[in-house]
Amino acid sequence: MKFGGTSVEDAKAMLRTAAIVAGRRNKGLEAIVVVSAMAKVTDQLLAAAAAAGRGDKAGAMAISARLRHRHIDTGTELLDEQRFAALQASVHQEFDALDDLLRGIAAVGELTARTSDLVVSFGERLSSRMVAAAFDQQGLNGTHVDARSCIITDANYGKAAPQEPAIEAKLTELVLPLVEAGKTPVMGGFIGSTVEGITTTLGRGGSDYTAALVGGGLHAGAIEIWTDVNGIMTTDPRIVPDALRVKTISFEEAAELAYFGAKVLHPATILPAVQKSIPVWVLNSRNAENEGTKITAVAPRCKSPFKCIAAKKKLTIIDIVASRMLMSHGYLKSVFDVLDKYKCVVDMVSTSEVSISLTVDSNERLPEIAEELSKIADVKMEGNKALICMVGEDIRGHNGIAGQVFTAVSHVNVRMISQGASEINMSFMIDEEDVEEAVRSLHKNFFASPDENIFDVTARVPAESRA
Ligand code: ADP
Ligand code: ASP
Ligand code: MG
């Protein structure tokens, strides 16, 4: 069971989380709990690290002091006197270590990826201790496990790759005996360590991934991702408030959706689950009675072509035109060699005889990449782009879908289109500022009369009774 930042954002949320876990235990189920840092803490730790890296010691220390207060205040509200005394000591110890670290970074005036991971790890280290103490108090036999003792990764700081066989061995050695002894292990998500014991992180949103690694590593009966919405919705409810809950979705569809921007699930989450056929659920910790979304190997057929619409912002389009290389082979390779050198991930590609357009995450290395590419071709870059991705396994069976999609967004300037690669998505690039409007228009078009077997329509207010 993984609880995201909002599910542990304060004492009340932590107690709701405890009640949800108690519900599972009362049904005779054993749970291992993975928690995120309290809401917004990761962002603030990154801000503190960045301030220290600029040499702004006072700024970094001020952020840390505010975080210390927030954790101590939450502990006071959450725990009885005796448990609070024990927790307080360890919270202060962690923050003293964090302050030392920030002072060190400020003194050097340089923030490396490795040090940044260490700073940001404090969020999950603290939240997991607090939740474990709360679980102990609530009669759940909560026991804290330092995730770094089990989640073994490579040393690619900021986005470390988990080493699954090592993780499985550690989980079996350290966590399984706790479960067998009737305890509820609580560990932080997102963080790990190299075999040498150096702290790493799995990338933003990585707590979902931790949950999948733990569930996969110990062959759990299910992986539950508890968040702040009723499940996977037809699109981001922040853009379309009347987005519908998707009752069931396939692994393939969910992976596509997550990869192309739906923040509700980390893209790597489903992998360990797919390999071991473990069902994954997305559930709402603020509305625990709701059925959520079930992610399974095979999704039931749906009457409509699409299940979800995702949007991914902060992308750059690179147009590469080779004037000199007409008809020569090895051209694509030379372009991708450059991207490979900078470990640049490409989302979408379209080519003609002499030109290639591709989209990449906007990042600080783009000028270097452009310079290198310009040795082999003319290069143009356009930032502030976004990708809209329509996902559904039933695209295959429908004719005229592209026509419908592009009619729905006919007022928007479409820069690149891709369909076919996976047969379960149709994607296109637009300007970032058009995202909201495009998503709303597509949603209105494709989810006006949803298939009730797939989507939860009970939450939808009938059109005739809407103001
Ligand atoms: P957590 O902290 O629990 O991991 P996140 O903020 O990472 O939560 O993810 C949940 C958020 O994802 C939701 O509040 C919602 O705004 C956003 N989201 C984006 N796309 C979708 C979607 N298709 N379905 C549900 N939520 C989505
Ligand atoms: N706390 C981390 C983040 O905000 C990991 C997570 O919550 O999944 O990215
Ligand atoms: Mg998340």
XYZ file of C-alpha atoms and ligand atoms in Angstrom:
504
model
C 0.000 0.000 0.000
C 1.552 3.291 -1.109
C 0.340 6.595 0.251
C 1.278 9.755 -1.647
C 2.186 13.165 -0.278
C -1.370 14.376 0.254
C -2.234 11.123 2.066
C 0.387 11.965 4.721
C 0.263 15.770 4.487
C -0.655 16.345 8.161
C -1.671 14.491 11.328
C -5.269 14.023 10.143
C -4.162 12.550 6.851
C -1.742 10.187 8.619
C -4.583 8.981 10.860
C -6.819 8.442 7.812
C -3.996 6.387 6.347
C -3.797 4.341 9.550
C -7.553 3.706 9.392
C -7.267 2.472 5.798
C -4.468 0.068 6.728
C -6.454 -1.080 9.771
C -9.326 -1.892 7.403
C -7.063 -4.197 5.394
C -5.651 -5.864 8.505
C -9.154 -6.418 9.862
C -9.875 -8.386 6.722
C -6.913 -10.620 7.572
C -4.622 -9.036 4.951
C -0.997 -8.239 5.673
C 0.269 -4.893 4.457
C 3.614 -3.293 3.746
C 3.296 0.462 3.614
C 5.315 2.828 1.441
C 4.907 6.561 2.036
C 5.906 9.719 0.207
C 7.271 12.764 1.951
C 4.560 15.013 3.417
C 2.955 17.080 0.621
C 5.275 19.726 -0.913
C 8.258 18.722 1.268
C 10.238 17.337 -1.687
C 9.885 20.622 -3.576
C 10.985 22.561 -0.504
C 14.004 20.344 0.100
C 15.031 20.828 -3.514
C 14.630 24.575 -3.066
C 16.818 24.438 0.055
C 19.462 22.447 -1.802
C 19.383 24.886 -4.707
C 19.703 27.872 -2.350
C 22.673 26.250 -0.621
C 24.213 25.479 -4.006
C 24.047 29.200 -4.839
C 25.827 29.919 -1.589
C 22.639 31.263 0.031
C 23.107 29.619 3.409
C 20.508 31.771 5.178
C 17.858 30.931 2.577
C 18.569 27.215 2.819
C 18.524 27.233 6.628
C 15.242 29.158 6.693
C 13.533 26.513 4.556
C 14.951 23.758 6.736
C 13.764 25.512 9.917
C 10.227 25.786 8.548
C 10.248 22.097 7.634
C 11.530 21.181 11.098
C 8.610 23.053 12.671
C 6.091 21.427 10.393
C 7.306 17.924 11.241
C 7.515 18.595 14.971
C 4.046 20.219 14.998
C 2.573 17.281 13.125
C 4.200 14.870 15.592
C 2.735 16.785 18.544
C -0.752 16.556 17.123
C -0.340 12.942 16.041
C 1.234 11.133 18.972
C 0.850 10.570 22.688
C 3.486 12.039 24.981
C 5.770 9.035 25.191
C 5.774 8.265 21.480
C 6.197 11.951 20.655
C 9.263 12.197 22.908
C 10.941 9.352 21.029
C 9.971 10.735 17.633
C 10.990 14.267 18.512
C 14.522 13.134 19.281
C 14.895 11.414 15.929
C 13.284 14.296 13.997
C 15.746 16.740 15.549
C 18.597 14.383 14.792
C 17.591 14.189 11.130
C 17.219 17.966 10.828
C 20.562 18.561 12.547
C 22.139 16.297 9.937
C 20.267 18.104 7.153
C 21.442 21.500 8.427
C 25.058 20.310 8.545
C 24.713 19.100 5.004
C 23.166 22.374 3.759
C 25.918 24.386 5.464
C 28.485 22.192 3.737
C 26.868 22.678 0.329
C 26.678 26.460 0.891
C 30.340 26.574 1.926
C 31.420 24.810 -1.251
C 28.810 26.672 -3.311
C 28.215 23.650 -5.481
C 25.379 21.145 -5.560
C 26.087 17.788 -7.163
C 23.402 15.306 -8.162
C 24.653 12.972 -5.467
C 24.334 15.600 -2.717
C 20.952 16.701 -4.020
C 19.686 13.134 -3.604
C 20.940 13.071 -0.040
C 19.172 16.352 0.787
C 15.898 15.333 -0.788
C 15.930 11.903 0.911
C 15.136 13.547 4.246
C 11.497 14.019 3.193
C 10.708 10.308 2.982
C 13.029 9.439 5.867
C 11.013 11.741 8.141
C 7.509 10.951 6.903
C 8.077 7.200 7.175
C 9.265 7.513 10.783
C 6.228 9.556 11.698
C 3.761 7.243 9.998
C 5.404 4.203 11.611
C 5.002 5.805 15.047
C 1.362 6.615 14.285
C 0.738 3.034 13.158
C 2.295 1.757 16.355
C 0.027 3.979 18.405
C -3.069 2.934 16.418
C -2.474 -0.742 17.207
C -1.121 -1.699 13.769
C 2.294 -2.832 15.025
C 3.938 -0.218 12.849
C 7.694 -0.698 12.379
C 9.952 1.695 10.543
C 12.219 0.295 7.833
C 14.861 2.515 6.248
C 14.090 2.063 2.549
C 17.761 2.551 1.789
C 18.548 -0.800 3.342
C 16.378 -2.591 0.743
C 15.983 -0.498 -2.393
C 19.362 -1.084 -3.995
C 20.021 0.990 -7.112
C 22.787 1.992 -9.479
C 24.581 5.316 -8.942
C 22.637 7.352 -11.513
C 21.748 10.078 -9.010
C 18.419 11.791 -9.507
C 16.992 8.875 -11.472
C 18.673 5.752 -10.175
C 17.800 2.371 -11.677
C 16.705 -0.245 -9.143
C 18.565 -3.554 -9.064
C 15.708 -5.963 -8.726
C 17.471 -9.188 -7.702
C 19.334 -7.357 -4.905
C 16.123 -5.663 -3.801
C 14.244 -8.939 -3.710
C 16.972 -10.489 -1.567
C 16.999 -7.558 0.873
C 13.207 -7.473 1.137
C 13.135 -11.188 1.849
C 15.831 -10.826 4.467
C 14.672 -7.632 6.195
C 10.999 -6.981 5.525
C 9.324 -10.366 5.088
C 10.174 -11.525 8.658
C 8.481 -8.388 10.014
C 5.299 -9.177 8.093
C 5.431 -12.769 9.293
C 5.713 -11.492 12.859
C 2.439 -9.565 12.437
C 4.071 -6.158 12.065
C 3.239 -3.449 9.518
C 6.526 -2.334 7.980
C 6.507 1.342 6.964
C 9.158 2.619 4.585
C 9.763 5.767 2.610
C 9.249 5.617 -1.130
C 11.456 7.304 -3.747
C 14.765 6.744 -1.906
C 17.306 3.991 -2.220
C 20.995 3.405 -1.979
C 23.850 1.991 -3.998
C 25.477 -1.266 -2.862
C 28.120 0.926 -1.254
C 25.410 2.591 0.853
C 25.264 5.957 -0.911
C 21.788 7.509 -0.929
C 19.993 7.732 -4.292
C 16.497 8.595 -5.545
C 14.321 7.014 -8.214
C 13.180 10.283 -9.830
C 10.213 12.531 -9.121
C 7.032 10.667 -8.295
C 9.203 7.629 -7.537
C 7.313 6.415 -4.475
C 4.881 4.626 -6.781
C 7.876 2.836 -8.223
C 9.070 1.798 -4.757
C 5.641 0.334 -4.060
C 5.795 -1.674 -7.255
C 9.309 -2.904 -6.466
C 8.255 -4.015 -2.996
C 5.009 -5.572 -4.230
C 6.826 -7.254 -7.105
C 9.809 -8.322 -4.993
C 7.639 -10.025 -2.393
C 4.964 -11.296 -4.827
C 2.199 -9.328 -3.147
C -1.435 -10.160 -3.857
C -2.024 -6.552 -4.923
C -0.342 -3.168 -5.138
C -2.472 -0.251 -3.986
C -1.555 3.341 -4.899
C -3.487 5.638 -2.539
C -3.720 9.232 -3.736
C -6.023 12.269 -3.725
C -8.389 11.421 -6.574
C -10.857 8.551 -7.041
C -8.550 6.615 -9.348
C -7.299 7.024 -12.872
C -9.631 9.528 -14.467
C -10.448 10.127 -18.128
C -8.145 13.139 -17.872
C -6.512 15.320 -15.223
C -9.431 16.510 -13.053
C -7.575 19.768 -12.510
C -8.173 20.518 -16.200
C -11.585 18.877 -16.565
C -13.396 18.843 -13.211
C -16.030 16.388 -14.454
C -13.485 13.824 -15.668
C -14.805 10.299 -15.064
C -13.200 7.517 -13.074
C -11.973 4.677 -15.265
C -13.012 1.442 -13.540
C -10.534 -0.867 -15.276
C -7.598 -0.179 -17.504
C -4.902 -2.438 -18.931
C -1.244 -2.351 -17.906
C -0.356 -1.235 -21.408
C -2.815 1.645 -21.395
C -1.830 2.777 -17.912
C 1.863 2.683 -18.800
C 1.256 4.777 -21.901
C -0.821 7.241 -19.925
C 1.780 7.589 -17.187
C 4.630 7.938 -19.636
C 2.830 10.660 -21.553
C 2.174 12.860 -18.589
C -0.609 11.652 -16.290
C 0.947 12.390 -12.935
C -1.326 9.969 -11.100
C 1.113 7.087 -11.703
C 4.887 6.951 -12.164
C 5.599 5.371 -15.569
C 7.785 2.593 -14.166
C 5.217 1.551 -11.572
C 3.527 -1.049 -13.650
C 6.646 -2.866 -14.832
C 7.354 -5.106 -11.854
C 3.633 -5.737 -11.560
C 3.290 -6.759 -15.208
C 6.205 -9.138 -14.964
C 4.560 -10.890 -12.034
C 0.904 -10.350 -12.972
C 0.080 -8.488 -9.779
C -3.028 -6.326 -10.051
C -2.474 -2.644 -9.310
C -5.203 -0.426 -7.837
C -5.345 3.362 -7.739
C -7.470 4.527 -4.793
C -8.486 7.717 -2.988
C -7.310 8.060 0.621
C -9.868 10.829 1.155
C -12.691 8.639 -0.100
C -11.649 5.126 0.872
C -15.053 3.623 0.089
C -14.666 4.425 -3.600
C -13.753 1.421 -5.766
C -10.859 3.165 -7.514
C -9.264 1.942 -10.731
C -8.064 -1.585 -11.271
C -5.117 -2.051 -13.611
C -4.985 -5.534 -15.067
C -3.247 -7.528 -17.769
C -6.267 -7.552 -20.068
C -8.793 -4.740 -20.111
C -12.420 -5.415 -21.021
C -13.461 -4.063 -24.390
C -14.750 -0.545 -24.448
C -17.362 0.933 -26.791
C -15.462 4.192 -27.159
C -12.005 4.362 -28.757
C -10.253 6.144 -25.900
C -9.998 5.588 -22.171
C -7.927 8.624 -21.217
C -6.323 11.835 -22.387
C -2.901 12.781 -20.991
C -0.881 15.940 -21.512
C 2.831 16.429 -21.050
C 4.260 19.938 -20.970
C 7.754 21.441 -21.034
C 8.755 19.764 -24.272
C 10.934 21.083 -27.069
C 10.622 20.253 -30.744
C 13.897 19.859 -32.607
C 13.700 20.158 -36.386
C 16.785 18.764 -38.083
C 17.150 19.330 -41.807
C 20.036 17.799 -43.708
C 20.777 19.617 -46.885
C 23.996 17.812 -47.697
C 23.009 14.303 -46.714
C 20.271 13.585 -49.205
C 19.896 9.840 -49.778
C 22.853 8.977 -47.607
C 22.450 6.176 -45.134
C 23.447 6.425 -41.483
C 21.901 9.860 -41.139
C 19.316 8.922 -38.510
C 22.006 7.060 -36.646
C 24.280 10.060 -36.504
C 21.439 12.184 -35.123
C 20.527 9.640 -32.481
C 24.179 9.149 -31.551
C 24.237 12.781 -30.470
C 21.054 12.369 -28.425
C 22.459 9.206 -26.911
C 25.622 11.000 -25.888
C 23.543 13.465 -23.851
C 21.211 10.732 -22.540
C 18.361 12.653 -24.109
C 14.995 10.881 -24.103
C 12.908 11.302 -27.256
C 9.109 11.126 -27.041
C 7.997 11.492 -30.630
C 9.694 11.334 -34.006
C 8.574 12.127 -37.520
C 10.754 11.995 -40.601
C 10.864 12.802 -44.274
C 13.645 12.193 -46.763
C 15.822 14.984 -45.455
C 14.297 16.185 -42.244
C 13.623 14.792 -38.820
C 11.418 16.360 -36.196
C 11.632 15.039 -32.706
C 10.469 16.055 -29.290
C 12.498 15.974 -26.113
C 12.087 17.120 -22.517
C 13.287 20.705 -22.251
C 16.580 20.596 -20.408
C 19.667 22.639 -19.806
C 21.795 20.605 -22.223
C 19.733 21.495 -25.291
C 22.136 24.249 -26.458
C 25.034 21.771 -26.433
C 22.916 19.219 -28.270
C 21.928 21.833 -30.859
C 25.509 22.819 -31.390
C 26.613 19.265 -31.941
C 23.700 18.481 -34.278
C 24.397 21.604 -36.304
C 27.641 19.989 -37.454
C 25.588 17.511 -39.480
C 22.441 19.485 -40.331
C 20.463 22.685 -39.931
C 18.851 22.674 -36.530
C 15.872 24.612 -35.230
C 14.462 24.335 -31.730
C 11.059 25.406 -30.444
C 10.346 25.284 -26.736
C 7.119 25.595 -24.705
C 5.493 22.719 -26.502
C 3.173 20.075 -25.127
C 2.165 16.606 -26.146
C -1.415 15.443 -26.007
C -1.783 11.700 -25.861
C -5.086 9.881 -26.353
C -4.917 6.343 -25.004
C -7.128 3.332 -25.591
C -6.809 -0.280 -26.704
C -9.895 0.084 -28.843
C -8.416 2.643 -31.227
C -7.630 -0.232 -33.573
C -11.245 -1.179 -34.114
C -12.511 2.309 -34.963
C -12.428 4.030 -38.313
C -12.207 7.767 -38.793
C -10.775 8.415 -35.335
C -8.059 10.777 -36.534
C -10.690 12.881 -38.283
C -12.708 13.165 -35.085
C -9.662 14.022 -32.975
C -8.398 16.760 -35.235
C -11.857 18.188 -35.784
C -12.141 18.550 -32.015
C -8.938 20.586 -31.928
C -9.318 22.319 -35.281
C -8.811 25.731 -33.650
C -5.402 24.677 -32.284
C -2.112 24.702 -34.155
C -0.911 21.084 -34.378
C 2.847 20.782 -34.984
C 3.468 17.027 -35.134
C 1.286 13.938 -35.205
C 1.997 10.339 -34.406
C -0.149 7.276 -34.520
C 0.620 3.656 -34.926
C 3.691 2.928 -32.910
C 1.853 1.168 -30.137
C -1.597 1.116 -31.714
C -3.018 2.192 -28.401
C -2.191 5.860 -28.520
C -2.682 8.784 -30.799
C -0.460 11.744 -29.969
C 0.185 15.215 -31.235
C 2.195 18.278 -30.302
C 0.735 21.705 -29.645
C 1.753 24.929 -27.925
C 1.809 24.684 -24.153
C -0.714 27.489 -23.809
C -3.311 25.535 -25.814
C -3.250 22.427 -23.583
C -6.204 23.212 -21.349
C -8.487 24.169 -24.174
C -7.499 21.197 -26.326
C -7.983 18.710 -23.503
C -11.375 20.138 -22.596
C -12.540 20.053 -26.165
C -11.335 16.465 -26.717
C -12.890 15.347 -23.444
C -16.233 16.870 -24.381
C -16.124 15.122 -27.728
C -15.056 11.659 -26.684
C -16.612 11.236 -23.257
C -20.061 12.709 -23.823
C -21.763 9.301 -23.763
C -19.318 7.040 -21.933
C -19.451 3.239 -21.822
C -20.848 2.464 -18.372
C -18.938 -0.804 -18.102
C -15.646 1.057 -18.210
C -16.342 4.482 -16.745
C -18.033 5.460 -13.509
C -20.841 7.676 -14.719
C -22.627 7.893 -11.372
C -20.562 10.925 -10.385
C -21.540 12.820 -13.514
C -24.281 15.404 -13.169
C -26.773 14.817 -16.010
C -26.418 17.557 -18.621
C -30.084 18.591 -18.328
C -29.760 19.317 -14.595
C -26.562 21.311 -14.975
C -26.893 25.074 -14.546
P 0.548 11.501 -4.966
O 1.185 12.583 -4.166
O -0.510 10.761 -4.229
O 1.532 10.606 -5.646
P 0.209 12.974 -7.431
O -0.022 14.431 -7.265
O 1.550 12.496 -7.843
O -0.287 12.262 -6.091
O -0.849 12.388 -8.471
C -2.234 12.627 -8.305
C -2.679 13.776 -9.193
O -2.508 13.400 -10.551
C -4.139 14.118 -9.100
O -4.395 15.023 -8.058
C -4.460 14.693 -10.479
O -4.505 16.107 -10.456
C -3.285 14.288 -11.341
N -3.700 13.588 -12.570
C -3.232 13.849 -13.808
N -3.814 13.079 -14.714
C -4.684 12.273 -14.061
C -5.580 11.238 -14.461
N -5.717 10.854 -15.719
N -6.288 10.627 -13.495
C -6.171 10.980 -12.207
N -5.342 11.958 -11.766
C -4.606 12.597 -12.676
N 8.305 12.748 -2.725
C 8.747 12.427 -4.057
C 8.271 13.475 -5.038
O 7.573 14.405 -4.659
C 8.351 11.056 -4.487
C 6.861 10.783 -4.516
O 6.108 11.437 -3.807
O 6.459 9.876 -5.232
O 8.611 13.412 -6.188
Mg 2.787 10.791 -7.399
